[in-house]
């Protein structure tokens, strides 16, 4: 009986496809490429391709004052929103909310904070855990592809993989754009495919956050190493008068 929610979520027969997600029906792989031009660009933009290089979606992160910590809109080529990813602006808001049109809740992406690796749980719209995405541990995949294994909740069967593609030393050090590859069974529920793509964006968000923390700590450490500026003592009044 414990496997019933998982079976209903994954093997739903011929489920109703949310508008705009029809492009995910017959495919088993997508590529997510970051397209921002520089590290100084305030908005992160992404393109989503099929395995044969066909562009199907564009995504853009919206940054608002006092808004959610993460708000990403995914649109099809006609400009219609097909997914909305929201991370509430709250100290306890650690679940990424994934919506489809028109405002349909597809599910949640939950980060496992207690683990020593980057692991995520994919939840149904009812909040039931259904899929686990497990990343490498500390120091894993150095200067190579980084694999996040997609598996059943108990870890007994693989369902796919999310891969951060290693682009070579030059591009990794001098380019701010990342490339990810998402592989899943072709007959997987379209909603689950959309949630795996949303999980990929969540992985990118966490990676950029860690990068900013490292940069902040590096600058703070360099600032401490700098010798304090010597301030000349004020000239006494009688000396200024004699001058």
CSV table of C-alpha atoms in Angstrom, one decimal:
chain,number,residue,atom,x,y,z
A,1,UNK,CA,0.0,0.0,0.0
A,2,UNK,CA,3.0,2.3,0.6
A,3,UNK,CA,3.8,2.3,-3.2
A,4,UNK,CA,0.3,3.3,-4.3
A,5,UNK,CA,1.0,7.1,-4.2
A,6,UNK,CA,4.2,6.6,-6.1
A,7,UNK,CA,2.6,4.4,-8.8
A,8,UNK,CA,-0.3,6.8,-9.2
A,9,UNK,CA,2.2,9.7,-9.5
A,10,UNK,CA,4.5,8.1,-12.0
A,11,UNK,CA,2.4,5.6,-14.0
A,12,UNK,CA,-0.8,7.5,-14.5
A,13,UNK,CA,-1.7,5.9,-17.8
A,14,UNK,CA,-2.6,8.8,-20.1
A,15,UNK,CA,-2.9,11.7,-17.7
A,16,UNK,CA,-4.2,15.2,-18.6
A,17,UNK,CA,-1.3,17.2,-19.8
A,18,UNK,CA,-1.2,20.8,-18.5
A,19,UNK,CA,-1.3,23.4,-21.3
A,20,UNK,CA,2.2,24.1,-22.7
A,21,UNK,CA,3.8,21.0,-21.4
A,22,UNK,CA,2.9,18.9,-24.5
A,23,UNK,CA,6.5,19.3,-25.7
A,24,UNK,CA,7.6,16.9,-22.9
A,25,UNK,CA,5.3,14.0,-24.0
A,26,UNK,CA,7.5,12.1,-26.4
A,27,UNK,CA,11.0,13.0,-25.2
A,28,UNK,CA,13.4,11.4,-22.7
A,29,UNK,CA,16.1,14.1,-22.5
A,30,UNK,CA,16.3,17.9,-22.2
A,31,UNK,CA,19.2,20.3,-22.0
A,32,UNK,CA,19.1,23.4,-19.8
A,33,UNK,CA,21.6,26.1,-20.8
A,34,UNK,CA,22.3,29.3,-18.9
A,35,UNK,CA,22.3,32.2,-21.4
A,36,UNK,CA,23.2,35.3,-19.3
A,37,UNK,CA,25.9,37.4,-20.9
A,38,UNK,CA,28.0,38.3,-17.9
A,39,UNK,CA,28.3,37.9,-14.1
A,40,UNK,CA,27.0,41.5,-13.8
A,41,UNK,CA,23.7,40.7,-15.4
A,42,UNK,CA,21.0,41.0,-12.7
A,43,UNK,CA,18.5,38.5,-14.3
A,44,UNK,CA,19.5,34.9,-15.0
A,45,UNK,CA,18.1,33.5,-18.3
A,46,UNK,CA,18.0,30.0,-19.6
A,47,UNK,CA,17.1,28.0,-22.7
A,48,UNK,CA,15.7,24.5,-22.6
A,49,UNK,CA,16.4,22.3,-25.6
A,50,UNK,CA,15.6,18.8,-26.7
A,51,UNK,CA,18.4,16.3,-27.2
A,52,UNK,CA,18.5,17.2,-31.0
A,53,UNK,CA,19.0,20.9,-30.2
A,54,UNK,CA,15.4,22.0,-30.7
A,55,UNK,CA,14.5,25.0,-28.5
A,56,UNK,CA,11.3,24.4,-26.6
A,57,UNK,CA,11.3,26.8,-23.6
A,58,UNK,CA,12.9,30.0,-22.4
A,59,UNK,CA,13.2,30.8,-18.7
A,60,UNK,CA,13.9,34.1,-16.8
A,61,UNK,CA,14.4,34.7,-13.2
A,62,UNK,CA,12.5,37.8,-11.9
A,63,UNK,CA,14.1,39.8,-9.1
A,64,UNK,CA,11.6,41.9,-7.1
A,65,UNK,CA,12.1,44.1,-4.0
A,66,UNK,CA,10.6,42.3,-1.0
A,67,UNK,CA,9.4,39.5,-3.3
A,68,UNK,CA,10.1,35.8,-3.2
A,69,UNK,CA,13.7,34.6,-2.9
A,70,UNK,CA,13.4,32.8,-6.2
A,71,UNK,CA,10.8,33.5,-8.9
A,72,UNK,CA,11.5,31.9,-12.3
A,73,UNK,CA,9.0,32.0,-15.2
A,74,UNK,CA,9.3,29.3,-17.9
A,75,UNK,CA,7.7,30.2,-21.3
A,76,UNK,CA,7.1,28.4,-24.5
A,77,UNK,CA,8.2,29.9,-27.9
A,78,UNK,CA,4.8,31.7,-28.2
A,79,UNK,CA,5.5,33.6,-25.0
A,80,UNK,CA,3.0,31.8,-22.8
A,81,UNK,CA,3.9,30.8,-19.2
A,82,UNK,CA,4.0,27.0,-18.8
A,83,UNK,CA,5.7,26.8,-15.4
A,84,UNK,CA,6.3,29.1,-12.5
A,85,UNK,CA,8.9,28.3,-9.8
A,86,UNK,CA,8.6,30.1,-6.5
A,87,UNK,CA,10.7,30.0,-3.3
A,88,UNK,CA,8.9,32.0,-0.6
A,89,UNK,CA,10.7,34.9,1.1
A,90,UNK,CA,10.7,33.2,4.5
A,91,UNK,CA,13.2,31.9,6.9
A,92,UNK,CA,11.4,28.6,6.8
A,93,UNK,CA,10.7,28.6,3.1
A,94,UNK,CA,12.9,25.8,1.9
A,95,UNK,CA,10.5,24.1,-0.5
A,96,UNK,CA,10.4,25.2,-4.1
A,97,UNK,CA,6.8,25.5,-5.3
A,98,UNK,CA,6.2,24.5,-8.9
A,99,UNK,CA,3.1,25.7,-10.7
A,100,UNK,CA,1.8,24.9,-14.2
A,101,UNK,CA,-0.9,26.8,-16.1
A,102,UNK,CA,-3.3,28.1,-15.1
A,103,UNK,CA,-1.9,28.3,-11.6
A,104,UNK,CA,-2.1,24.5,-11.2
A,105,UNK,CA,0.2,23.2,-8.4
A,106,UNK,CA,2.4,20.5,-9.9
A,107,UNK,CA,4.4,19.7,-6.8
A,108,UNK,CA,7.3,20.7,-4.6
A,109,UNK,CA,11.1,20.3,-4.5
A,110,UNK,CA,12.4,19.8,-1.0
A,111,UNK,CA,16.1,20.2,-0.1
A,112,UNK,CA,17.5,17.7,2.4
A,113,UNK,CA,19.6,19.9,4.7
A,114,UNK,CA,20.8,17.1,7.0
A,115,UNK,CA,22.6,15.3,4.2
A,116,UNK,CA,26.3,15.8,3.3
A,117,UNK,CA,25.5,15.7,-0.4
A,118,UNK,CA,23.1,17.7,-2.5
A,119,UNK,CA,19.9,15.6,-2.2
A,120,UNK,CA,16.4,16.7,-3.1
A,121,UNK,CA,12.9,15.1,-2.6
A,122,UNK,CA,10.2,15.6,-5.3
A,123,UNK,CA,6.8,15.9,-3.7
A,124,UNK,CA,3.4,15.6,-5.3
A,125,UNK,CA,0.9,18.5,-5.1
A,126,UNK,CA,-0.5,16.8,-2.0
A,127,UNK,CA,3.0,17.0,-0.4
A,128,UNK,CA,3.7,13.2,-0.7
A,129,UNK,CA,7.4,12.3,-1.3
A,130,UNK,CA,7.7,10.4,-4.5
A,131,UNK,CA,11.1,10.7,-6.0
A,132,UNK,CA,14.6,11.2,-4.6
A,133,UNK,CA,17.4,13.1,-6.5
A,134,UNK,CA,20.8,12.4,-4.9
A,135,UNK,CA,23.9,14.3,-5.8
A,136,UNK,CA,27.6,13.6,-5.2
A,137,UNK,CA,29.2,14.0,-1.8
A,138,UNK,CA,31.8,16.6,-0.8
A,139,UNK,CA,34.7,16.7,-3.2
A,140,UNK,CA,32.9,14.4,-5.7
A,141,UNK,CA,33.1,14.9,-9.5
A,142,UNK,CA,36.1,17.2,-9.4
A,143,UNK,CA,36.8,18.6,-12.9
A,144,UNK,CA,34.3,16.3,-14.5
A,145,UNK,CA,30.5,15.9,-15.0
A,146,UNK,CA,28.5,16.1,-11.9
A,147,UNK,CA,25.7,13.5,-11.7
A,148,UNK,CA,22.5,13.8,-9.6
A,149,UNK,CA,20.9,10.3,-9.6
A,150,UNK,CA,17.1,10.2,-9.9
A,151,UNK,CA,15.6,7.2,-8.2
A,152,UNK,CA,12.6,5.9,-6.4
A,153,UNK,CA,12.0,7.1,-2.9
A,154,UNK,CA,13.6,3.9,-1.3
A,155,UNK,CA,16.5,4.1,-3.7
A,156,UNK,CA,15.9,0.7,-5.1
A,157,UNK,CA,15.4,1.6,-8.8
A,158,UNK,CA,16.9,4.3,-11.0
A,159,UNK,CA,14.6,6.6,-12.9
A,160,UNK,CA,17.0,9.0,-14.6
A,161,UNK,CA,19.9,11.4,-14.0
A,162,UNK,CA,20.5,15.2,-13.9
A,163,UNK,CA,24.0,16.0,-15.1
A,164,UNK,CA,25.9,19.2,-14.8
A,165,UNK,CA,28.1,19.0,-17.9
A,166,UNK,CA,31.8,19.8,-17.5
A,167,UNK,CA,32.7,22.3,-20.3
A,168,UNK,CA,36.5,22.3,-20.0
A,169,UNK,CA,38.9,24.3,-17.8
A,170,UNK,CA,38.8,27.5,-19.8
A,171,UNK,CA,35.0,27.8,-20.0
A,172,UNK,CA,34.6,26.7,-16.4
A,173,UNK,CA,36.9,29.4,-15.1
A,174,UNK,CA,36.0,32.3,-17.5
A,175,UNK,CA,32.3,31.7,-18.2
A,176,UNK,CA,29.4,32.2,-15.9
A,177,UNK,CA,27.0,30.0,-17.9
A,178,UNK,CA,26.2,26.4,-16.9
A,179,UNK,CA,24.9,23.5,-18.9
A,180,UNK,CA,22.7,20.7,-17.5
A,181,UNK,CA,21.3,17.6,-19.1
A,182,UNK,CA,18.2,15.9,-17.7
A,183,UNK,CA,17.4,12.3,-18.7
A,184,UNK,CA,14.3,10.4,-17.8
A,185,UNK,CA,12.1,7.6,-19.2
A,186,UNK,CA,10.0,8.7,-22.2
A,187,UNK,CA,6.8,7.3,-20.8
A,188,UNK,CA,7.2,9.2,-17.5
A,189,UNK,CA,4.3,11.4,-16.4
A,190,UNK,CA,4.7,14.8,-18.0
A,191,UNK,CA,4.2,16.5,-14.6
A,192,UNK,CA,7.1,14.5,-13.2
A,193,UNK,CA,9.3,15.5,-16.2
A,194,UNK,CA,8.4,19.1,-15.5
A,195,UNK,CA,9.3,18.7,-11.8
A,196,UNK,CA,12.7,17.2,-12.7
A,197,UNK,CA,13.3,20.3,-14.9
A,198,UNK,CA,12.3,22.4,-11.9
A,199,UNK,CA,14.7,20.5,-9.7
A,200,UNK,CA,17.4,21.3,-12.2
A,201,UNK,CA,16.8,25.0,-11.8
A,202,UNK,CA,16.8,24.5,-8.0
A,203,UNK,CA,20.2,22.8,-8.2
A,204,UNK,CA,21.5,25.8,-10.3
A,205,UNK,CA,20.1,28.2,-7.6
A,206,UNK,CA,21.9,26.4,-4.8
A,207,UNK,CA,25.1,26.3,-6.8
A,208,UNK,CA,25.1,30.0,-7.4
A,209,UNK,CA,24.2,30.7,-3.8
A,210,UNK,CA,27.3,28.6,-2.6
A,211,UNK,CA,29.4,30.5,-5.2
A,212,UNK,CA,28.3,33.9,-3.8
A,213,UNK,CA,29.0,32.8,-0.2
A,214,UNK,CA,32.5,31.7,-1.2
A,215,UNK,CA,33.2,35.0,-2.9
A,216,UNK,CA,32.0,36.9,0.1
A,217,UNK,CA,34.2,34.9,2.5
A,218,UNK,CA,37.2,35.3,0.1
A,219,UNK,CA,36.7,39.1,0.0
A,220,UNK,CA,36.2,39.3,3.8
A,221,UNK,CA,39.4,37.3,4.3
A,222,UNK,CA,41.4,39.5,1.9
A,223,UNK,CA,40.1,42.6,3.7
A,224,UNK,CA,41.4,41.3,7.0
A,225,UNK,CA,44.8,40.7,5.5
A,226,UNK,CA,45.2,44.3,4.4
A,227,UNK,CA,47.2,46.4,6.9
A,228,UNK,CA,45.2,49.1,8.6
A,229,UNK,CA,45.6,52.6,7.2
A,230,UNK,CA,47.8,54.8,9.3
A,231,UNK,CA,46.2,58.1,10.2
A,232,UNK,CA,48.5,61.0,10.8
A,233,UNK,CA,48.0,62.7,14.2
A,234,UNK,CA,46.5,66.2,14.2
A,235,UNK,CA,48.9,69.1,14.2
A,236,UNK,CA,48.9,70.9,17.5
A,237,UNK,CA,47.4,74.3,17.5
A,238,UNK,CA,50.6,76.2,18.6
A,239,UNK,CA,52.5,74.6,15.7
A,240,UNK,CA,49.8,75.6,13.2
A,241,UNK,CA,49.9,79.2,14.7
A,242,UNK,CA,53.8,79.4,14.4
A,243,UNK,CA,53.6,78.3,10.8
